[in-house]
Each structure stands twice: as C-alpha cells, then as structure tokens.
Amino acid sequence: MLTKRIIPCLDVTLDEAGGTVVKGVEFLDLRKAGDPVELAKRYNEQGADELVFLDITASHEGRDTMIDVIQRTANEVFIPLTVGGGIGSVQRIREILRAGADKVSINTAAVKNPELVREGADIFGSQCIVVAIDCKRNSDIENNPDKTIIELEDGSRVWYEVVIYGGRKRTGIDTVQWAKQVEELGAGEILLTSMDRDGTYDGFDLPITRKLSEELEIPIIASGGVGGPEHMQEGFVKGKADAGLAASIFHFGEYTVDDVKKHLRKNNVPVRP
C-alpha cells in the first residue's frame, strides 16, 4: 500500500473579517471555525501532508476567489496548498498559482466548461489540476438506465449525481462517468465529496469512493463525513482512497493530524512522518 496523505480542509466564506473558515452539515447550517491563516499554520505544524482551501461561496456568488487570503495562507505553510472556488478561466488559474497555490481545484466551472480542464492541464501540467466532484445519491434508477448503478451497504441501489454551486444545483451527470471524462481531459487527481456524508461524522461514502478508486488511474481524495481516525482508516482500506480530507474533527479540536497518523500507523496504514 502506498503512503496515504492526510489533508485538512479550510472551507472559507467571505465576510467582514475578509475570510472565515466555516463548517456545516450537508453543505448547510454553517458555523464559524476560525481564521484561515491561523488554522493553516496549526495544521502545518501538526504534520499535515497538504492543505485544501475552498472558497465555498465564490461560484454561487459569482465572484473570484480571495487572492489576499490565499497569499497570506501560502506565506505561512510549507506543504502543498490546493485552492478552489470561483476559478473559471486559465487566467484565474494562473493568478491563483502566482498567489502561492501549488494546485487549483475546479468544480462548477469544469462541469460548465470541461475544456477548461484540458487547457489547464496543457498549460500548467496535470499535477496542478484537481477536479473537485460534489455528488449526491439518487435512488431513481428506473428512469436512469444509462447511469452507473452502485450497490450500497444495505443492499439498496443508487447512482451518484454530480451537484454544483456548492450543492445547490443537481446536474443529471453521473459521477463515475464524469470522473472518467475529466481523467481523460488531463486532471491530475479527483477530490470527491459525498454531500450525503458532509459534516455528519458518519464516515466516508465508501461505495462511491471505492468505485472511483478502482475505475480511475489518478489519485482519489476522499472527503465528507470523517468523525474520527477510524473513518480515515476505512477510507484507505475499504474505500481504497489515496488521500483523506477532513475538516470538523480538526477545526474543533477533537483530533490532531498526529492523532490520526498514529492511529493509522498502529493499524498498518502507511503515512508520512
């Protein structure tokens, strides 16, 4: 098993403070978690392998990502930083990378303009382009015979629908098919978030995580639902993910990155020092 990455996620909204980390449940009922720069410094010191910074309302509000907050965050961390939210053009990708990001995460804009993935990969390299996929279970399989049907733990069958604009809009797009398409377009990895699990502390959505991990060649970052180190372990062992992303357990002091890594080492899941 290859070394697994632990990635704290900073979901940031623009407010009177200039940018605040928030966390909700299924993308709703957001509560404040702190200053993004201070949290980034904390996770850097705790031994996080990477950081993800998502401006979660930029696309919905039709504005650009917060460049100044990204610059201040990048100045304080010495691990790879991925930035997403409101990135809709090659020029914007260039600006984000110049601000200090190592990678950009494209979600809504990729769905609306898939060629942006190809253009970004051609110009900046696939290693810089992460496609974020937010998905939601859809139990209507009778009217969707062309979708990838996945069996859940309880034996029921669903397909996973891509949602955009921070989960506000369904697209009718099949998650597995979309992931394969963006891999072909040049994406370097997939950040997969199950909206059904987001903020629930119930663990990763293992069926879709495992499906993408088995079907794709590029790395899959599992996101949504981590309630403790054992869920990270499940994501790697049962979900076959390459990296695990979490927010709530880190932001509110329930666990540190080191706590998670110690648990994984104890259970023979290889992680970086």
Coordinates of N, CA and C in Angstrom, one line a residue, residues 68-272:
D68 N -6.0 37.7 -1.6 CA -5.2 38.2 -0.5 C -5.1 37.1 0.6
V69 N -6.3 36.4 0.9 CA -6.2 35.4 1.9 C -5.4 34.2 1.5
I70 N -5.4 33.9 0.2 CA -4.6 32.8 -0.3 C -3.1 33.2 -0.1
Q71 N -2.8 34.4 -0.5 CA -1.4 34.8 -0.3 C -0.9 34.7 1.1
R72 N -1.7 35.2 2.0 CA -1.3 35.1 3.5 C -1.2 33.7 4.0
T73 N -2.1 32.8 3.5 CA -2.1 31.4 3.9 C -0.8 30.8 3.3
A74 N -0.6 31.0 2.0 CA 0.6 30.4 1.4 C 1.9 30.8 2.1
N75 N 2.0 32.0 2.6 CA 3.2 32.5 3.2 C 3.4 31.8 4.6
E76 N 2.4 31.2 5.1 CA 2.6 30.6 6.5 C 2.7 29.1 6.4
V77 N 2.6 28.4 5.3 CA 2.7 27.0 5.2 C 3.8 26.5 4.3
F78 N 4.3 25.3 4.6 CA 5.4 24.8 3.8 C 5.1 23.4 3.3
I79 N 3.8 23.2 3.0 CA 3.3 22.0 2.5 C 2.4 22.3 1.3
P80 N 2.2 21.4 0.3 CA 1.3 21.7 -0.8 C 0.0 22.3 -0.5
L81 N -0.4 23.4 -1.2 CA -1.7 24.1 -1.0 C -2.5 24.0 -2.2
T82 N -3.7 23.4 -2.1 CA -4.7 23.4 -3.2 C -5.8 24.4 -2.9
V83 N -6.1 25.2 -3.9 CA -7.1 26.3 -3.8 C -8.2 26.1 -4.8
G84 N -9.5 26.2 -4.3 CA -10.6 26.1 -5.2 C -11.7 27.1 -4.9
G85 N -12.6 27.3 -5.8 CA -13.7 28.2 -5.6 C -13.7 29.3 -6.5
G86 N -14.7 29.4 -7.4 CA -14.8 30.6 -8.3 C -13.7 30.6 -9.4
I87 N -13.0 29.5 -9.7 CA -12.0 29.5 -10.7 C -12.6 29.1 -12.0
G88 N -12.7 30.0 -12.9 CA -13.4 29.7 -14.2 C -12.7 30.0 -15.5
S89 N -11.4 30.3 -15.4 CA -10.6 30.6 -16.6 C -9.1 30.2 -16.4
V90 N -8.4 30.1 -17.5 CA -7.0 29.9 -17.4 C -6.3 31.0 -16.7
Q91 N -6.7 32.2 -17.0 CA -6.1 33.4 -16.4 C -6.3 33.3 -14.9
R92 N -7.4 32.9 -14.4 CA -7.7 32.8 -13.0 C -6.8 31.7 -12.4
I93 N -6.6 30.6 -13.1 CA -5.7 29.5 -12.6 C -4.3 30.1 -12.4
R94 N -3.9 30.9 -13.4 CA -2.6 31.5 -13.3 C -2.4 32.4 -12.1
E95 N -3.5 33.2 -11.9 CA -3.4 34.1 -10.7 C -3.4 33.4 -9.4
I96 N -4.1 32.3 -9.3 CA -4.1 31.5 -8.0 C -2.8 30.9 -7.8
L97 N -2.2 30.3 -8.9 CA -0.9 29.7 -8.7 C 0.2 30.8 -8.4
R98 N 0.1 31.9 -9.0 CA 1.0 33.0 -8.7 C 0.9 33.5 -7.2
A99 N -0.3 33.4 -6.7 CA -0.6 33.8 -5.3 C 0.0 32.9 -4.3
G100 N 0.5 31.7 -4.7 CA 1.2 30.8 -3.8 C 0.6 29.4 -3.8
A101 N -0.5 29.1 -4.5 CA -1.1 27.8 -4.5 C -0.2 26.8 -5.4
D102 N -0.2 25.6 -5.0 CA 0.6 24.6 -5.7 C -0.4 23.9 -6.8
K103 N -1.7 23.8 -6.4 CA -2.7 23.2 -7.3 C -3.9 24.1 -7.2
V104 N -4.8 23.9 -8.2 CA -6.1 24.5 -8.2 C -7.1 23.4 -8.3
S105 N -8.2 23.7 -7.6 CA -9.4 22.7 -7.7 C -10.5 23.4 -8.4
I106 N -11.0 22.7 -9.5 CA -12.0 23.2 -10.3 C -13.3 22.3 -10.2
N107 N -14.4 22.9 -9.9 CA -15.6 22.1 -9.7 C -16.7 22.6 -10.6
T108 N -17.5 23.6 -10.3 CA -18.6 24.0 -11.1 C -18.1 24.5 -12.5
A109 N -17.0 25.2 -12.6 CA -16.5 25.6 -13.9 C -16.2 24.5 -14.8
A110 N -15.7 23.4 -14.2 CA -15.3 22.2 -15.0 C -16.6 21.6 -15.6
V111 N -17.6 21.5 -14.9 CA -18.9 21.0 -15.4 C -19.5 21.8 -16.5
K112 N -19.4 23.1 -16.3 CA -19.9 24.1 -17.3 C -19.1 24.2 -18.5
N113 N -17.7 24.0 -18.4 CA -16.8 24.1 -19.5 C -15.7 23.1 -19.3
P114 N -15.9 21.8 -19.7 CA -14.9 20.7 -19.5 C -13.6 21.0 -20.1
E115 N -13.6 21.8 -21.2 CA -12.3 22.1 -21.9 C -11.4 22.9 -21.0
L116 N -11.9 23.5 -19.9 CA -11.0 24.3 -19.0 C -10.0 23.3 -18.3
V117 N -10.5 22.1 -18.1 CA -9.6 21.1 -17.5 C -8.5 20.7 -18.5
R118 N -8.8 20.5 -19.7 CA -7.8 20.2 -20.7 C -6.8 21.4 -20.9
E119 N -7.3 22.6 -21.0 CA -6.5 23.8 -21.2 C -5.6 24.0 -20.0
G120 N -6.1 23.8 -18.8 CA -5.3 24.0 -17.6 C -4.2 22.9 -17.5
A121 N -4.5 21.7 -17.8 CA -3.5 20.6 -17.8 C -2.4 20.8 -18.8
D122 N -2.8 21.3 -20.0 CA -1.9 21.5 -21.1 C -0.9 22.7 -20.7
I123 N -1.4 23.7 -20.1 CA -0.6 24.9 -19.8 C 0.2 24.7 -18.6
F124 N -0.4 24.2 -17.5 CA 0.3 24.2 -16.2 C 0.7 22.8 -15.7
G125 N 0.3 21.8 -16.5 CA 0.6 20.4 -16.1 C -0.5 19.8 -15.3
S126 N -0.7 18.5 -15.5 CA -1.8 17.8 -14.9 C -1.7 17.8 -13.3
Q127 N -0.4 17.9 -12.9 CA -0.2 17.8 -11.4 C -0.8 19.1 -10.7
C128 N -1.1 20.1 -11.5 CA -1.7 21.3 -10.9 C -3.2 21.4 -10.9
I129 N -3.8 20.4 -11.7 CA -5.2 20.5 -11.9 C -6.0 19.4 -11.1
V130 N -6.7 19.8 -10.1 CA -7.6 18.9 -9.3 C -9.0 19.2 -9.7
V131 N -9.7 18.2 -10.1 CA -11.2 18.3 -10.3 C -11.9 17.9 -9.1
A132 N -12.7 18.8 -8.5 CA -13.5 18.5 -7.3 C -14.9 18.1 -7.8
I133 N -15.3 16.9 -7.3 CA -16.6 16.4 -7.7 C -17.5 16.3 -6.4
D134 N -18.5 17.1 -6.3 CA -19.5 17.0 -5.2 C -20.6 16.1 -5.8
C135 N -21.0 15.1 -5.0 CA -22.1 14.2 -5.5 C -23.1 13.9 -4.5
K136 N -24.2 13.5 -4.9 CA -25.3 13.1 -4.0 C -26.0 11.8 -4.6
R137 N -26.4 11.0 -3.6 CA -27.1 9.7 -4.0 C -28.4 10.0 -4.7
N138 N -28.7 9.3 -5.7 CA -30.0 9.4 -6.4 C -30.6 8.0 -6.5
S139 N -31.7 7.7 -5.9 CA -32.3 6.4 -5.9 C -33.2 6.1 -7.1
D140 N -33.4 7.1 -8.0 CA -34.2 6.8 -9.2 C -33.4 6.1 -10.2
I141 N -33.3 4.8 -10.1 CA -32.5 4.1 -11.1 C -33.4 3.6 -12.3
E142 N -34.7 3.5 -12.1 CA -35.5 3.0 -13.2 C -35.5 4.0 -14.4
N143 N -35.5 5.3 -14.1 CA -35.5 6.3 -15.2 C -34.1 6.7 -15.6
N144 N -33.1 6.0 -15.1 CA -31.7 6.4 -15.4 C -30.9 5.2 -15.8
P145 N -31.3 4.4 -16.8 CA -30.6 3.2 -17.2 C -29.2 3.4 -17.7
D146 N -28.9 4.6 -18.1 CA -27.6 4.9 -18.6 C -26.6 5.3 -17.5
K147 N -27.0 5.3 -16.3 CA -26.1 5.7 -15.2 C -25.4 4.5 -14.6
T148 N -24.3 4.8 -13.8 CA -23.6 3.8 -13.2 C -24.3 3.4 -11.8
I149 N -24.9 2.3 -11.8 CA -25.6 1.9 -10.6 C -24.7 1.2 -9.6
I150 N -24.7 1.6 -8.3 CA -23.8 1.2 -7.3 C -24.7 0.6 -6.1
E151 N -24.3 -0.5 -5.7 CA -25.0 -1.2 -4.5 C -24.4 -0.6 -3.2
L152 N -25.3 -0.2 -2.3 CA -24.9 0.3 -1.0 C -24.7 -0.8 0.0
E153 N -24.2 -0.4 1.2 CA -24.0 -1.4 2.3 C -25.3 -2.2 2.6
D154 N -26.4 -1.5 2.5 CA -27.7 -2.2 2.9 C -28.3 -2.9 1.8
G155 N -27.7 -3.0 0.7 CA -28.2 -3.8 -0.5 C -29.0 -2.9 -1.4
S156 N -29.4 -1.7 -1.1 CA -30.1 -0.8 -2.0 C -29.2 -0.3 -3.1
R157 N -29.8 0.1 -4.2 CA -29.0 0.5 -5.3 C -29.3 2.0 -5.7
V158 N -28.3 2.7 -6.0 CA -28.4 4.1 -6.4 C -27.4 4.5 -7.5
W159 N -27.5 5.7 -8.0 CA -26.4 6.2 -8.8 C -26.1 7.6 -8.1
Y160 N -24.9 8.0 -8.4 CA -24.4 9.3 -7.7 C -24.4 10.4 -8.7
E161 N -25.2 11.4 -8.4 CA -25.4 12.6 -9.2 C -24.4 13.7 -8.9
V162 N -23.8 14.3 -9.9 CA -22.9 15.5 -9.6 C -23.8 16.7 -9.3
V163 N -23.4 17.4 -8.3 CA -24.1 18.7 -7.9 C -23.1 19.8 -8.0
I164 N -23.5 21.0 -8.3 CA -22.6 22.2 -8.4 C -23.2 23.3 -7.6
Y165 N -22.4 24.4 -7.7 CA -22.8 25.7 -7.0 C -22.9 25.3 -5.5
G166 N -21.9 24.6 -4.9 CA -21.9 24.3 -3.5 C -23.1 23.4 -3.1
G167 N -23.4 22.5 -4.0 CA -24.5 21.6 -3.7 C -25.9 22.1 -4.0
R168 N -26.0 23.3 -4.5 CA -27.3 24.0 -4.7 C -28.0 23.5 -6.0
K169 N -27.3 22.9 -6.9 CA -27.9 22.6 -8.2 C -27.5 21.2 -8.6
R170 N -28.5 20.3 -8.9 CA -28.3 19.0 -9.5 C -28.0 19.2 -11.0
T171 N -27.2 18.2 -11.5 CA -26.8 18.4 -12.9 C -27.4 17.2 -13.8
G172 N -27.8 16.1 -13.2 CA -28.1 14.9 -14.0 C -26.9 14.2 -14.5
I173 N -25.7 14.6 -14.1 CA -24.5 13.9 -14.6 C -24.1 12.8 -13.7
D174 N -23.7 11.7 -14.2 CA -23.3 10.6 -13.4 C -21.8 10.8 -12.9
T175 N -21.6 10.6 -11.6 CA -20.3 10.9 -11.0 C -19.2 10.0 -11.6
V176 N -19.4 8.7 -11.8 CA -18.4 7.8 -12.3 C -18.0 8.2 -13.7
Q177 N -19.0 8.4 -14.5 CA -18.8 8.8 -15.9 C -18.1 10.2 -16.0
W178 N -18.4 11.1 -15.2 CA -17.8 12.4 -15.2 C -16.3 12.3 -14.7
A179 N -16.1 11.5 -13.7 CA -14.7 11.3 -13.2 C -13.8 10.8 -14.3
K180 N -14.3 9.8 -15.1 CA -13.5 9.2 -16.2 C -13.3 10.2 -17.3
Q181 N -14.3 11.1 -17.5 CA -14.1 12.1 -18.5 C -13.0 13.1 -18.2
V182 N -13.0 13.6 -16.9 CA -12.0 14.6 -16.5 C -10.6 14.0 -16.4
E183 N -10.6 12.7 -16.1 CA -9.3 12.0 -16.2 C -8.7 12.0 -17.6
E184 N -9.6 11.7 -18.6 CA -9.1 11.8 -20.0 C -8.8 13.2 -20.4
L185 N -9.4 14.2 -19.8 CA -9.1 15.6 -20.2 C -7.8 16.1 -19.6
G186 N -7.2 15.3 -18.6 CA -5.9 15.7 -18.1 C -5.9 16.0 -16.6
A187 N -7.0 15.8 -15.9 CA -7.0 16.1 -14.4 C -5.9 15.3 -13.8
G188 N -5.2 15.8 -12.7 CA -4.2 15.1 -12.1 C -4.7 14.3 -10.9
E189 N -5.8 14.7 -10.3 CA -6.5 13.9 -9.2 C -7.9 14.4 -9.0
I190 N -8.7 13.6 -8.3 CA -10.1 13.9 -8.0 C -10.3 14.2 -6.6
L191 N -10.9 15.2 -6.2 CA -11.4 15.5 -4.8 C -12.9 15.2 -4.8
L192 N -13.2 14.0 -4.2 CA -14.5 13.5 -4.2 C -15.2 13.8 -2.9
T193 N -16.3 14.6 -2.9 CA -17.1 14.9 -1.7 C -18.5 14.3 -1.8
S194 N -18.9 13.5 -0.9 CA -20.2 13.0 -0.8 C -21.1 14.0 0.0
M195 N -22.0 14.6 -0.7 CA -22.8 15.6 0.0 C -23.7 14.9 1.1
D196 N -24.0 13.7 0.9 CA -24.8 13.0 1.9 C -24.1 12.7 3.2
R197 N -22.8 12.7 3.2 CA -22.0 12.5 4.4 C -21.3 13.7 4.9
D198 N -21.3 14.8 4.2 CA -20.6 16.0 4.6 C -21.0 16.5 6.0
G199 N -20.1 16.6 6.9 CA -20.3 17.1 8.3 C -21.1 16.2 9.2
T200 N -21.3 14.9 8.7 CA -22.2 14.1 9.5 C -21.5 13.2 10.6
Y201 N -20.2 13.1 10.5 CA -19.4 12.3 11.4 C -19.7 10.8 11.2
D202 N -20.3 10.4 10.1 CA -20.7 9.0 9.9 C -19.6 8.3 9.0
G203 N -18.6 8.9 8.6 CA -17.6 8.3 7.8 C -17.7 8.5 6.3
F204 N -16.7 8.2 5.6 CA -16.7 8.5 4.1 C -17.8 7.6 3.5
D205 N -18.3 8.1 2.3 CA -19.2 7.3 1.5 C -18.4 6.3 0.8
L206 N -18.2 5.1 1.3 CA -17.3 4.1 0.8 C -17.7 3.5 -0.5
P207 N -18.9 3.3 -0.8 CA -19.2 2.7 -2.1 C -18.8 3.5 -3.3
I208 N -19.0 4.8 -3.3 CA -18.6 5.7 -4.4 C -17.1 5.9 -4.4
T209 N -16.5 6.0 -3.2 CA -15.1 6.2 -3.1 C -14.3 5.0 -3.7
R210 N -14.8 3.8 -3.3 CA -14.1 2.6 -3.8 C -14.3 2.5 -5.3
K211 N -15.5 2.8 -5.8 CA -15.8 2.7 -7.2 C -14.8 3.5 -8.0
L212 N -14.6 4.8 -7.6 CA -13.7 5.7 -8.4 C -12.3 5.2 -8.2
S213 N -11.9 4.8 -7.0 CA -10.5 4.4 -6.8 C -10.2 3.2 -7.7
E214 N -11.2 2.3 -7.9 CA -10.9 1.1 -8.7 C -11.0 1.4 -10.2
E215 N -11.8 2.4 -10.6 CA -12.0 2.6 -12.0 C -11.0 3.6 -12.6
L216 N -10.4 4.5 -11.8 CA -9.5 5.5 -12.3 C -8.1 5.2 -12.0
E217 N -7.2 5.8 -12.8 CA -5.7 5.7 -12.6 C -5.2 6.8 -11.7
I218 N -5.9 7.9 -11.8 CA -5.4 9.1 -11.0 C -5.8 9.0 -9.5
P219 N -5.1 9.7 -8.6 CA -5.4 9.6 -7.2 C -6.8 10.1 -6.9
I220 N -7.5 9.5 -5.9 CA -8.8 9.9 -5.4 C -8.6 10.4 -3.9
I221 N -9.0 11.7 -3.7 CA -9.0 12.2 -2.3 C -10.5 12.1 -1.8
A222 N -10.6 11.3 -0.8 CA -11.9 11.1 -0.2 C -12.3 12.2 0.8
S223 N -13.5 12.7 0.7 CA -14.0 13.8 1.5 C -15.4 13.7 1.9
G224 N -15.7 14.1 3.1 CA -17.1 14.1 3.6 C -17.4 13.1 4.6
G225 N -17.6 13.5 5.9 CA -18.1 12.6 6.9 C -17.2 12.0 8.0
V226 N -15.9 12.5 7.9 CA -15.0 11.9 8.9 C -15.3 12.3 10.3
G227 N -15.5 11.3 11.2 CA -15.8 11.6 12.6 C -14.6 11.2 13.5
G228 N -13.6 10.5 13.0 CA -12.5 10.1 13.8 C -11.5 9.3 13.0
P229 N -10.4 9.0 13.6 CA -9.3 8.3 12.8 C -9.7 7.0 12.2
E230 N -10.7 6.3 12.8 CA -11.1 5.0 12.2 C -11.8 5.2 10.9
H231 N -12.4 6.3 10.7 CA -13.0 6.6 9.4 C -12.0 6.9 8.3
M232 N -10.9 7.5 8.7 CA -9.7 7.6 7.7 C -9.2 6.2 7.3
Q233 N -9.1 5.4 8.3 CA -8.6 4.0 8.1 C -9.6 3.3 7.1
E234 N -10.9 3.4 7.3 CA -11.9 2.8 6.4 C -11.7 3.4 5.0
G235 N -11.5 4.7 4.9 CA -11.4 5.3 3.6 C -10.2 4.8 2.8
F236 N -9.1 4.5 3.5 CA -8.0 3.9 2.8 C -8.1 2.4 2.5
V237 N -8.5 1.7 3.5 CA -8.6 0.2 3.4 C -9.8 -0.2 2.6
K238 N -11.0 0.2 3.0 CA -12.2 -0.2 2.3 C -12.5 0.6 1.0
G239 N -12.3 1.9 1.2 CA -12.5 2.8 0.1 C -11.4 2.9 -0.9
K240 N -10.2 2.5 -0.6 CA -9.1 2.4 -1.5 C -8.6 3.8 -1.9
A241 N -9.0 4.8 -1.1 CA -8.6 6.2 -1.5 C -7.1 6.4 -1.3
D242 N -6.6 7.4 -2.0 CA -5.1 7.8 -2.0 C -4.9 8.8 -0.9
A243 N -5.9 9.6 -0.6 CA -5.8 10.6 0.4 C -7.1 10.8 1.1
G244 N -7.1 11.3 2.4 CA -8.3 11.5 3.1 C -8.3 13.0 3.6
L245 N -9.5 13.6 3.3 CA -9.6 15.0 3.7 C -10.7 15.1 4.8
A246 N -10.4 16.0 5.8 CA -11.3 16.2 6.9 C -11.3 17.7 7.3
A247 N -12.3 18.1 8.0 CA -12.4 19.4 8.5 C -12.8 19.5 9.9
S248 N -14.1 19.1 10.2 CA -14.7 19.3 11.5 C -13.8 18.7 12.7
I249 N -13.3 17.5 12.5 CA -12.6 16.9 13.6 C -11.3 17.7 13.9
F250 N -10.7 18.3 12.9 CA -9.5 19.1 13.2 C -9.8 20.5 13.7
H251 N -10.8 21.2 13.0 CA -11.1 22.6 13.4 C -11.6 22.7 14.8
F252 N -12.3 21.8 15.3 CA -12.9 22.0 16.6 C -12.2 21.2 17.7
G253 N -10.9 20.8 17.4 CA -10.0 20.3 18.4 C -10.3 18.9 18.8
E254 N -11.1 18.1 18.1 CA -11.4 16.7 18.6 C -10.2 15.8 18.4
Y255 N -9.5 16.0 17.3 CA -8.3 15.2 16.9 C -7.3 16.2 16.3
T256 N -6.0 15.8 16.4 CA -5.0 16.5 15.6 C -4.6 15.6 14.4
V257 N -3.9 16.2 13.5 CA -3.4 15.4 12.4 C -2.5 14.2 12.9
D258 N -1.7 14.5 13.9 CA -0.8 13.5 14.5 C -1.6 12.4 15.1
D259 N -2.8 12.7 15.8 CA -3.6 11.6 16.3 C -4.1 10.7 15.3
V260 N -4.5 11.2 14.1 CA -4.9 10.4 13.0 C -3.8 9.5 12.5
K261 N -2.6 10.1 12.3 CA -1.5 9.4 11.8 C -1.0 8.3 12.7
K262 N -1.1 8.5 14.0 CA -0.7 7.5 15.0 C -1.7 6.3 14.9
H263 N -3.0 6.6 14.8 CA -3.9 5.5 14.6 C -3.7 4.7 13.4
L264 N -3.4 5.4 12.3 CA -3.2 4.7 11.0 C -1.9 3.8 11.1
R265 N -0.9 4.4 11.7 CA 0.4 3.6 11.8 C 0.1 2.3 12.6
K266 N -0.6 2.5 13.7 CA -0.9 1.4 14.6 C -1.7 0.3 13.8
N267 N -2.4 0.7 12.8 CA -3.3 -0.3 12.1 C -2.7 -0.6 10.7
N268 N -1.4 -0.4 10.6 CA -0.6 -0.8 9.4 C -1.0 -0.1 8.1
V269 N -1.5 1.2 8.3 CA -1.7 2.0 7.1 C -0.6 3.0 7.0
P270 N 0.2 2.9 5.9 CA 1.4 3.8 5.8 C 1.1 5.2 5.6
V271 N 1.7 6.1 6.4 CA 1.5 7.5 6.3 C 2.9 8.2 6.4
R272 N 3.0 9.4 6.0 CA 4.3 10.1 6.0 C 4.5 10.5 7.5

